[in-house]
Short mmCIF file of C-alpha atoms in Angstrom, two decimals:
data_model
loop_
_atom_site.label_atom_id
_atom_site.label_comp_id
_atom_site.label_asym_id
_atom_site.label_seq_id
_atom_site.Cartn_x
_atom_site.Cartn_y
_atom_site.Cartn_z
CA MET A 1 -0.10 -0.44 0.02
CA PHE A 2 2.67 2.80 0.67
CA HIS A 3 4.59 1.26 -2.38
CA LYS A 4 1.43 1.95 -4.78
CA ALA A 5 1.27 5.54 -2.65
CA THR A 6 4.15 6.72 -3.65
CA LYS A 7 4.96 5.26 -6.68
CA ASP A 8 1.38 7.48 -7.56
CA LEU A 9 2.82 10.74 -6.28
CA ALA A 10 5.91 10.03 -7.65
CA LYS A 11 4.43 9.56 -11.39
CA GLN A 12 2.15 12.69 -10.74
CA LEU A 13 4.82 15.19 -9.48
CA ALA A 14 7.45 13.84 -12.31
CA PRO A 15 5.86 11.80 -15.32
CA ASP A 16 8.99 11.99 -16.75
CA GLY A 17 9.80 9.11 -14.29
CA ASP A 18 13.18 10.45 -12.71
CA LEU A 19 11.61 10.70 -9.39
CA LEU A 20 12.15 7.28 -8.08
CA PRO A 21 9.35 6.03 -5.02
CA VAL A 22 10.49 4.74 -1.98
CA SER A 23 8.96 0.92 -1.95
CA SER A 24 9.01 0.39 1.66
CA LEU A 25 8.13 2.67 5.14
CA ILE A 26 10.71 1.11 7.30
CA ASP A 27 14.05 2.01 4.66
CA GLN A 28 12.57 5.38 3.87
CA ASP A 29 14.96 6.90 6.26
CA ARG A 30 17.77 5.64 3.94
CA PHE A 31 17.45 7.13 0.46
CA ARG A 32 17.70 10.67 1.95
CA PRO A 33 20.14 13.59 0.68
CA LEU A 34 23.84 12.68 0.56
CA TYR A 35 22.76 8.63 1.00
CA LEU A 36 24.10 6.39 -1.18
CA VAL A 37 22.03 3.98 -3.58
CA ARG A 38 22.80 1.08 -5.95
CA ARG A 39 21.56 -0.56 -9.04
CA LYS A 40 21.92 -4.45 -10.17
CA PRO A 41 22.11 -4.97 -13.99
CA LYS A 42 18.42 -5.51 -14.59
CA ARG A 43 16.97 -8.41 -17.11
CA PHE A 44 15.70 -7.55 -20.51
CA TRP A 45 12.54 -7.86 -19.89
CA MET A 46 12.40 -5.66 -16.37
CA ILE A 47 10.46 -2.31 -17.51
CA HIS A 48 12.33 -0.23 -14.80
CA HIS A 49 15.57 -0.83 -12.93
CA ARG A 50 15.46 -1.70 -9.12
CA TYR A 51 17.44 0.70 -6.62
CA TYR A 52 18.27 -0.24 -3.04
CA LYS A 53 19.64 1.20 -0.28
CA THR A 54 22.85 0.91 1.01
CA GLY A 55 22.82 2.61 4.52
CA PHE A 56 26.03 4.59 3.99
CA ARG A 57 25.83 7.67 3.07
CA LEU A 58 28.45 10.19 0.56
CA SER A 59 30.70 10.93 3.46
CA ASP A 60 31.09 7.58 4.61
CA ILE A 61 33.36 6.20 1.77
CA LEU A 62 35.34 9.58 1.64
CA VAL A 63 38.96 9.60 3.31
CA PRO A 64 38.38 11.64 6.59
CA GLY A 65 39.02 15.84 5.98
CA GLN A 66 39.74 18.08 8.11
CA ASP A 67 36.80 20.68 6.96
CA SER A 68 34.06 21.64 9.79
CA ARG A 69 31.71 23.41 7.20
CA ASN A 70 28.13 21.98 7.43
CA LEU A 71 26.35 20.11 4.15
CA ASP A 72 23.04 22.55 3.13
CA VAL A 73 19.85 20.71 2.58
CA GLN A 74 17.66 23.30 1.25
CA ASP A 75 14.26 23.01 1.34
CA SER A 76 11.42 24.19 -1.02
CA HIS A 77 7.98 25.73 -0.22
CA SER A 78 4.92 22.93 0.47
CA ILE A 79 3.27 20.61 -2.27
CA THR A 80 -0.29 19.91 -1.48
CA VAL A 81 -1.70 16.76 -2.45
CA GLU A 82 -5.45 16.11 -1.99
CA ASP A 83 -7.64 13.69 -3.06
CA CYS A 84 -11.91 13.28 -3.29
CA THR A 85 -13.26 9.85 -3.01
CA ASP A 86 -16.78 9.13 -4.50
CA GLY A 87 -16.49 5.89 -5.56
CA ARG A 88 -12.84 5.91 -6.65
CA VAL A 89 -9.89 8.47 -5.53
CA GLU A 90 -9.04 10.99 -7.78
CA TRP A 91 -6.08 12.90 -6.75
CA THR A 92 -5.52 16.47 -7.50
CA ILE A 93 -1.62 17.67 -7.33
CA LYS A 94 -1.62 21.84 -7.01
CA LEU A 95 2.17 22.93 -7.00
CA PRO A 96 3.60 26.21 -5.66
CA GLU A 97 4.22 28.67 -9.07
CA ASP A 98 8.50 28.69 -8.75
CA PHE A 99 7.80 24.17 -8.85
CA VAL A 100 5.95 23.39 -11.95
CA SER A 101 2.56 25.88 -12.87
CA THR A 102 0.02 23.67 -13.21
CA GLU A 103 -2.94 21.03 -11.84
CA VAL A 104 -3.13 17.66 -12.97
CA THR A 105 -5.81 15.68 -11.70
CA VAL A 106 -5.78 11.44 -11.90
CA ALA A 107 -8.05 8.54 -11.33
CA ALA A 108 -6.28 6.34 -8.85
CA SER A 109 -6.85 2.57 -6.84
CA THR A 110 -8.55 2.04 -3.76
CA SER A 111 -5.71 4.02 -1.67
CA GLN A 112 -6.57 6.57 -0.29
CA VAL A 113 -5.27 9.92 1.55
CA LYS A 114 -7.05 12.54 2.91
CA SER A 115 -4.32 15.01 2.06
CA ILE A 116 -0.37 14.98 2.16
CA LYS A 117 1.62 17.99 2.07
CA VAL A 118 5.25 17.17 1.02
CA LYS A 119 8.74 19.63 0.64
CA ARG A 120 11.68 18.85 -1.66
CA ALA A 121 14.74 18.62 -0.03
CA GLU A 122 17.90 19.01 -2.42
CA VAL A 123 21.60 18.98 -1.95
CA SER A 124 23.31 22.62 -2.82
CA PRO A 125 25.28 22.20 -5.84
CA ALA A 126 28.29 24.00 -4.38
CA ASP A 127 28.35 21.38 -1.64
CA LEU A 128 28.77 18.18 -3.75
CA VAL A 129 31.83 20.18 -5.50
CA PHE A 130 33.06 21.05 -2.29
CA LEU A 131 32.73 17.23 -1.11
CA GLN A 132 35.12 16.30 -4.33
CA GLU A 133 37.97 17.86 -2.89
CA ARG A 134 37.99 14.49 -0.66
CA LYS A 135 39.40 11.11 -1.88
CA ILE A 136 37.21 8.10 -2.04
CA ASN A 137 38.53 5.32 0.58
CA MET A 138 39.29 2.65 -2.00
CA ASP A 139 40.42 0.35 0.95
CA HIS A 140 37.03 0.81 2.51
CA SER A 141 35.05 -2.82 2.08
CA PHE A 142 31.63 -1.58 0.68
CA ILE A 143 33.84 -0.08 -1.77
CA LYS A 144 35.71 -3.02 -2.58
CA ASP A 145 32.61 -5.42 -2.76
CA LEU A 146 30.94 -3.11 -5.15
CA ARG A 147 33.60 -2.91 -7.42
CA LYS A 148 33.78 -7.07 -6.95
CA ARG A 149 30.21 -7.22 -8.16
CA ARG A 150 29.89 -4.14 -10.62
CA GLU A 151 27.25 -2.28 -9.83
CA ASN A 152 26.31 1.22 -9.71
CA LEU A 153 26.39 3.54 -7.06
CA TYR A 154 24.37 6.63 -7.34
CA VAL A 155 24.16 9.57 -4.74
CA VAL A 156 20.78 11.03 -3.69
CA ASN A 157 20.48 14.79 -4.37
CA GLU A 158 17.02 15.10 -4.11
CA ALA A 159 14.06 13.77 -1.39
CA VAL A 160 10.20 14.57 -1.72
CA GLN A 161 9.67 14.45 1.94
CA ALA A 162 6.07 14.31 3.66
CA LEU A 163 6.07 17.98 5.83
CA GLU A 164 3.60 16.39 8.53
CA GLU A 165 2.53 13.39 9.76
CA THR A 166 -0.42 11.78 7.44
CA LYS A 167 -2.94 8.75 7.31
CA LEU A 168 -2.86 6.77 4.55
CA GLN A 169 -5.76 4.23 3.78
CA LYS A 170 -6.94 1.51 1.82
CA VAL A 171 -10.42 0.39 1.54
CA ASN A 172 -11.97 -2.22 -0.42
CA THR A 173 -15.53 -1.52 -1.41
CA MET A 174 -15.38 -2.82 -5.21
CA GLU A 175 -18.72 -4.78 -4.92
CA GLY A 176 -19.07 -6.90 -7.87
CA THR A 177 -15.64 -6.69 -9.59
CA ILE A 178 -13.03 -9.17 -10.62
CA LEU A 179 -11.11 -7.90 -7.34
CA ASN A 180 -13.51 -9.07 -4.75
CA GLU A 181 -14.77 -12.50 -6.85
CA ILE A 182 -11.18 -13.81 -6.63
CA TYR A 183 -10.40 -12.36 -2.96
CA VAL A 184 -13.90 -14.63 -2.02
CA ARG A 185 -12.82 -18.02 -4.26
CA PHE A 186 -9.58 -17.75 -3.07
CA SER A 187 -10.53 -16.95 1.07
CA LEU A 188 -7.71 -14.12 1.29
CA LYS A 189 -7.92 -11.56 3.43
CA GLY A 190 -9.21 -8.47 1.69
CA THR A 191 -13.01 -8.86 1.54
CA ARG A 192 -15.30 -6.40 0.68
CA GLY A 193 -15.63 -3.56 3.09
CA SER A 194 -12.24 -4.30 4.69
CA LYS A 195 -9.56 -0.89 5.92
CA ARG A 196 -6.18 -0.54 6.24
CA VAL A 197 -4.31 2.26 7.76
CA ILE A 198 -0.45 3.34 7.83
CA VAL A 199 0.60 6.29 9.84
CA ILE A 200 3.41 7.89 7.49
CA PRO A 201 5.35 10.27 9.95
CA THR A 202 6.24 13.64 9.64
CA ASP A 203 9.92 13.71 7.19
CA CYS A 204 9.49 10.68 5.89
CA VAL A 205 10.87 10.46 2.30
CA LEU A 206 8.26 8.99 -0.52
CA ALA A 207 10.39 9.64 -3.50
CA PHE A 208 13.80 10.88 -4.31
CA ARG A 209 16.33 11.88 -7.56
CA ILE A 210 19.93 10.73 -7.70
CA LYS A 211 23.39 10.95 -9.71
CA PRO A 212 25.48 8.62 -10.73
CA LEU A 213 28.62 8.68 -8.72
CA ILE A 214 31.45 7.95 -11.51
CA ILE A 215 34.85 6.56 -9.23
CA GLN A 216 38.66 6.87 -10.90
CA SER A 217 41.13 5.30 -8.96
CA GLU A 218 40.99 8.12 -5.33
CA SER A 219 38.85 10.18 -7.03
CA TRP A 220 35.02 11.18 -7.96
CA GLY A 221 32.49 12.94 -9.22
CA ILE A 222 28.82 13.43 -10.33
CA SER A 223 27.63 12.48 -13.95
CA HIS A 224 24.23 14.01 -15.67
CA HIS A 225 24.10 10.69 -17.41
CA PRO A 226 22.06 8.14 -16.02
CA ASP A 227 23.42 5.28 -17.17
CA GLU A 228 26.88 6.20 -16.96
CA GLU A 229 28.69 3.49 -15.15
CA THR A 230 30.54 3.47 -11.58
CA PHE A 231 33.84 1.82 -12.57
CA ALA A 232 33.64 2.73 -16.32
CA ALA A 233 37.41 3.51 -15.90
CA ASP A 234 38.29 -0.74 -15.03
CA GLY A 235 37.52 -1.15 -18.70
CA VAL A 236 35.42 -3.62 -17.64
CA THR A 237 31.21 -3.05 -18.49
CA VAL A 238 28.16 -4.44 -16.72
CA ASP A 239 26.07 -6.79 -18.54
CA SER A 240 22.47 -5.35 -18.56
CA GLY A 241 20.87 -8.67 -19.40
CA TYR A 242 19.97 -10.09 -22.52
CA SER A 243 18.50 -8.19 -25.55
CA PRO A 244 15.77 -8.67 -26.89
CA ASP A 245 17.64 -9.37 -29.94
CA GLY A 246 18.43 -12.74 -28.68
CA GLY A 247 14.43 -13.66 -29.37
CA MET A 248 12.78 -16.34 -27.20
CA GLY A 249 15.72 -18.43 -27.28
CA ASP A 250 17.73 -16.04 -24.52
CA LEU A 251 14.46 -16.11 -22.33
CA GLU A 252 13.74 -19.70 -22.73
CA ARG A 253 17.36 -20.61 -21.48
CA GLU A 254 17.64 -18.36 -18.60
CA VAL A 255 13.86 -19.07 -17.40
CA GLU A 256 14.78 -22.87 -17.36
CA LYS A 257 17.91 -22.34 -15.51
CA GLU A 258 16.60 -19.53 -12.86
CA CYS A 259 13.64 -22.33 -12.15
CA ALA A 260 15.38 -25.13 -12.13
CA GLU A 261 14.74 -25.29 -8.44
CA LEU A 262 11.35 -25.40 -8.53
CA SER A 263 10.63 -28.39 -11.08
CA GLN A 264 12.45 -30.32 -8.11
CA LEU A 265 10.20 -29.89 -5.43
CA SER A 266 8.44 -32.19 -4.28
CA THR A 267 4.27 -32.29 -4.59
CA ASP A 268 3.44 -31.22 -1.15
CA LEU A 269 6.21 -28.71 -1.49
CA ARG A 270 4.88 -27.35 -4.91
CA ALA A 271 0.95 -26.81 -3.12
CA LYS A 272 2.82 -25.14 -0.25
CA PHE A 273 4.56 -22.50 -2.58
CA LEU A 274 1.67 -22.12 -5.04
CA LYS A 275 -0.19 -20.93 -2.25
CA SER A 276 2.15 -18.33 -1.41
CA ILE A 277 2.53 -17.24 -4.39
CA ILE A 278 -1.05 -16.59 -5.27
CA ALA A 279 -1.71 -14.88 -1.99
CA VAL A 280 0.94 -12.24 -2.99
CA ILE A 281 -0.80 -12.16 -6.68
CA ILE A 282 -3.85 -11.04 -5.23
CA ASN A 283 -2.16 -9.47 -2.69
CA SER A 284 -0.21 -6.34 -3.97
CA ASP A 285 1.27 -5.46 -0.60
CA LEU A 286 2.53 -8.96 0.59
CA LEU A 287 4.11 -9.10 -3.07
CA GLN A 288 6.28 -5.95 -2.24
CA GLU A 289 6.94 -7.37 1.12
CA LEU A 290 8.01 -10.93 0.50
CA THR A 291 9.95 -9.88 -2.55
CA LEU A 292 11.48 -7.07 -0.49
CA LYS A 293 12.56 -9.55 2.43
CA LEU A 294 13.54 -12.08 0.12
CA GLU A 295 16.19 -9.81 -2.06
CA GLU A 296 17.29 -8.51 1.59
CA ALA A 297 17.98 -12.75 2.27
CA PHE A 298 19.81 -13.20 -1.01
CA GLU A 299 22.04 -10.00 -0.30
CA ASP A 300 22.96 -11.24 3.26
CA ALA A 301 21.78 -14.45 4.28
CA ASP A 302 23.34 -14.58 7.66
CA LYS A 303 21.89 -11.45 8.73
CA CYS A 304 18.73 -11.83 7.51
CA GLU A 305 15.92 -14.20 9.29
CA LEU A 306 12.63 -15.11 7.07
CA LYS A 307 9.71 -14.69 9.33
CA SER A 308 6.54 -12.98 8.14
CA GLU A 309 2.99 -12.34 10.40
CA ASN A 310 1.33 -12.81 7.90
CA PRO A 311 -0.22 -16.49 7.30
CA ASP A 312 -0.32 -16.88 3.65
CA LEU A 313 3.80 -16.55 3.81
CA GLU A 314 4.14 -19.04 6.43
CA ASP A 315 4.44 -22.61 4.77
CA LEU A 316 6.69 -20.87 2.24
CA LEU A 317 9.18 -18.81 4.58
CA ASN A 318 9.59 -22.14 6.68
CA ASN A 319 10.82 -24.24 3.82
CA LEU A 320 12.84 -21.52 2.22
CA GLN A 321 15.00 -22.34 5.63
CA ASP A 322 15.99 -24.93 7.52
CA SER A 323 15.12 -25.31 11.57
CA GLU A 324 18.13 -23.72 12.82
CA GLY A 325 17.37 -20.79 10.74
CA SER A 326 19.57 -21.32 7.85
CA ILE A 327 18.16 -19.87 4.74
CA ASN A 328 18.38 -22.23 1.38
CA LEU A 329 19.65 -19.55 -1.41
CA ASP A 330 19.05 -21.93 -3.72
CA LEU A 331 15.42 -22.24 -3.17
CA VAL A 332 15.46 -18.09 -2.32
CA GLY A 333 16.62 -17.11 -6.00
CA PRO A 334 14.19 -19.12 -8.70
CA VAL A 335 10.98 -17.60 -6.40
CA LEU A 336 12.65 -14.07 -5.90
CA TYR A 337 13.05 -14.14 -9.76
CA THR A 338 9.44 -15.59 -10.30
CA LEU A 339 8.26 -12.46 -7.52
CA GLN A 340 10.46 -10.05 -9.65
CA ALA A 341 8.64 -11.02 -12.86
CA LEU A 342 5.08 -10.71 -10.89
CA GLY A 343 6.64 -7.41 -9.95
CA GLU A 344 6.60 -6.63 -13.22
CA LEU A 345 2.84 -7.23 -14.55
CA THR A 346 0.20 -4.74 -13.91
CA GLU A 347 -2.55 -5.27 -10.89
CA ASP A 348 -5.34 -6.28 -13.92
CA GLN A 349 -2.82 -8.98 -15.41
CA LEU A 350 -1.95 -10.32 -11.60
CA LEU A 351 -5.99 -10.22 -11.21
CA ARG A 352 -6.30 -12.14 -14.25
CA LEU A 353 -3.45 -14.51 -13.90
CA ALA A 354 -5.20 -15.55 -10.12
CA GLN A 355 -7.73 -16.56 -12.54
CA SER A 356 -6.02 -18.48 -14.93
CA VAL A 357 -4.35 -20.73 -11.87
CA GLU A 358 -7.72 -21.33 -10.78
CA LYS A 359 -9.02 -22.48 -14.01
CA GLN A 360 -6.12 -24.42 -14.63
CA ILE A 361 -5.59 -22.60 -17.57
CA VAL A 362 -1.46 -21.46 -17.11
CA SER A 363 0.32 -24.60 -19.47
CA LYS A 364 -2.07 -23.20 -22.33
CA GLN A 365 -1.35 -19.79 -21.98
CA LEU A 366 2.10 -20.92 -21.63
CA ALA A 367 2.32 -22.32 -24.80
CA LEU A 368 0.54 -19.39 -26.18
CA VAL A 369 2.69 -16.69 -24.69
CA LYS A 370 5.55 -18.60 -26.06
CA SER A 371 4.46 -18.78 -29.54
CA ILE A 372 3.71 -14.63 -29.71
CA LEU A 373 7.44 -14.19 -27.96
CA LYS A 374 8.99 -16.03 -31.52
CA GLN A 375 7.49 -13.39 -33.54
CA ASP A 376 9.53 -11.06 -34.90
CA PHE A 377 8.84 -7.71 -32.86
CA HIS A 378 10.58 -5.34 -34.93
CA LEU A 379 8.17 -5.41 -37.60
CA LYS A 380 4.95 -3.79 -37.65
CA ASP A 381 2.91 -5.94 -39.82
CA ALA A 382 0.63 -8.90 -37.89
CA PHE A 383 1.17 -12.06 -37.21
CA SER A 384 -0.53 -15.38 -37.24
CA LEU A 385 -1.28 -17.06 -34.00
CA ASP A 386 -1.35 -21.23 -34.09
CA ALA A 387 -4.75 -21.91 -34.31
CA LYS A 388 -4.25 -25.08 -32.09
CA LEU A 389 -3.32 -23.03 -29.60
CA VAL A 390 -6.49 -20.95 -29.19
CA SER A 391 -8.89 -22.77 -29.67
CA SER A 392 -7.83 -24.95 -26.49
CA LEU A 393 -8.97 -22.05 -24.83
CA GLN A 394 -12.47 -21.83 -24.12
CA GLU A 395 -14.76 -18.28 -24.55
CA GLU A 396 -14.06 -17.42 -20.83
CA GLU A 397 -10.54 -18.61 -21.00
CA LEU A 398 -9.95 -17.02 -23.97
CA ASN A 399 -11.71 -13.78 -23.06
CA ILE A 400 -9.22 -13.55 -19.99
CA THR A 401 -5.69 -14.72 -21.64
CA LYS A 402 -6.63 -11.84 -24.31
CA ALA A 403 -7.29 -9.17 -21.52
CA MET A 404 -3.84 -10.61 -19.59
CA ILE A 405 -2.06 -10.37 -23.14
CA GLY A 406 -3.23 -7.24 -24.38
CA LEU A 407 -2.17 -5.41 -20.87
CA GLY A 408 1.28 -6.33 -22.08
CA GLY A 409 1.29 -4.23 -25.29
CA VAL A 410 -0.23 -7.26 -27.68
CA THR A 411 -3.81 -6.88 -29.29
CA LEU A 412 -5.23 -10.43 -30.32
CA GLN A 413 -7.71 -10.04 -33.15
CA ARG A 414 -10.21 -12.77 -34.39
CA ASN A 415 -10.03 -12.74 -38.34
CA GLY A 416 -12.40 -15.68 -39.25
CA PRO A 417 -11.58 -18.89 -38.04
CA SER A 418 -7.81 -17.54 -37.01
CA PHE A 419 -6.15 -14.87 -34.98
CA THR A 420 -3.50 -12.40 -35.43
CA GLY A 421 -1.50 -10.54 -33.38
CA THR A 422 0.42 -6.97 -32.94
CA GLY A 423 3.10 -5.59 -30.78
CA ASP A 424 6.20 -3.60 -30.83
CA LEU A 425 9.15 -4.19 -29.01
CA ALA A 426 8.01 -2.90 -25.72
CA ALA A 427 5.33 -5.52 -25.58
CA PHE A 428 8.54 -7.87 -26.24
CA SER A 429 9.95 -7.17 -22.24
CA ALA A 430 6.71 -6.92 -20.81
CA LEU A 431 5.26 -9.83 -22.58
CA SER A 432 8.42 -11.66 -21.43
CA ALA A 433 7.71 -10.91 -17.61
CA LEU A 434 4.54 -12.65 -18.04
CA TYR A 435 6.04 -15.63 -19.62
CA VAL A 436 9.15 -15.95 -16.78
CA ALA A 437 5.73 -15.41 -14.23
CA LEU A 438 3.40 -18.30 -16.21
CA TYR A 439 6.41 -20.54 -16.59
CA ALA A 440 6.61 -20.57 -12.72
CA LEU A 441 3.42 -20.97 -12.31
CA HIS A 442 2.91 -23.62 -14.52
CA LEU A 443 5.83 -26.02 -12.28
CA LEU A 444 3.78 -24.87 -9.55
CA SER A 445 0.97 -26.06 -10.37
CA ARG A 446 1.80 -29.19 -11.95
CA SER A 447 0.32 -32.42 -10.69
CA ASP A 448 2.69 -35.05 -10.89
#
């Protein structure tokens, strides 16, 4: 719920996408100005890069200096975000004249905030230049580890913070919708009329902007090019993942490798894992919670504890570790891979995915999506689909499938007895994430 609210806020304040939402309320303090964040190479089916907290400030990795100058973090005028609820949420963004002279109103989901005032805090450019007089401590364990992993490093130069304590509410009152039907069918929490409240504290960081940190020997600087690499001077470039030019072959090899451990699970464990995955598909808050938890486990298994107060995650987390609490990274990896793919899908796609599992049509959808991904997305012409793959789906099943694929950017059309599809390169990445999710669900839902 918190992440959805921050994503909506960031999107409205900065439609160009350079304002990044904070994903976790508990970690928000690590995204203040002058804190460092890192970015891992993304897989080609990921639409957005993922940024992770480090817990370090820029000054922590610099050789100690003799200066006593206080760094200046400048605050802007306050920004008021209001909503009006009448069956759906309407967000109205009003900005001061010296920020952006516009007013935007947009429909949101069932997440509701009566009113939230935020401010923009940014680092003085002069302070960043002043800090460059101090060298990077290349012997710092964090820098050594980062260099070994070839991960890029960024410094937060601007943050959007809550000006006062605010209550964020989520109310599920969507009677007669697909959402409630799925909630009822799977007997999960979140039925009609349910309400959740999160209190956003004063000065809570909701979104942030970053600048790449470029390190050359002991010297460093700030880049204005978002994709510039931190350790480019080493002469090694970071592999950003598979290229769409590789087509379906690369994707098949990747997903088979990443999900291999899931195929080895017993029937009992597959059922338990599937139950938890369905729970996070339906509940985006659980999806966010579990993803962050497993990312933390994958980064430092010795310091991470896999626990959750939610019973829907209990079986999964218990089976990702032994009786002494040692985490099985061989299992955490494919589960996290699946969750990251699910995180790339829209809420509507996730709901239809849950329906597909219930109707036991995942294997048919997997074959259909695979056939679509084999098409040449460089061409704008429509492509033909295997009639057998489409005819294997009943009318309702086909409607669910068409809607789910359509939300990924590929349109399916009936031409007499046959079907054709149209899509572009952007759709390739979006549909690839759906393929990953379908592949994992197919493995977990097998009865053999």
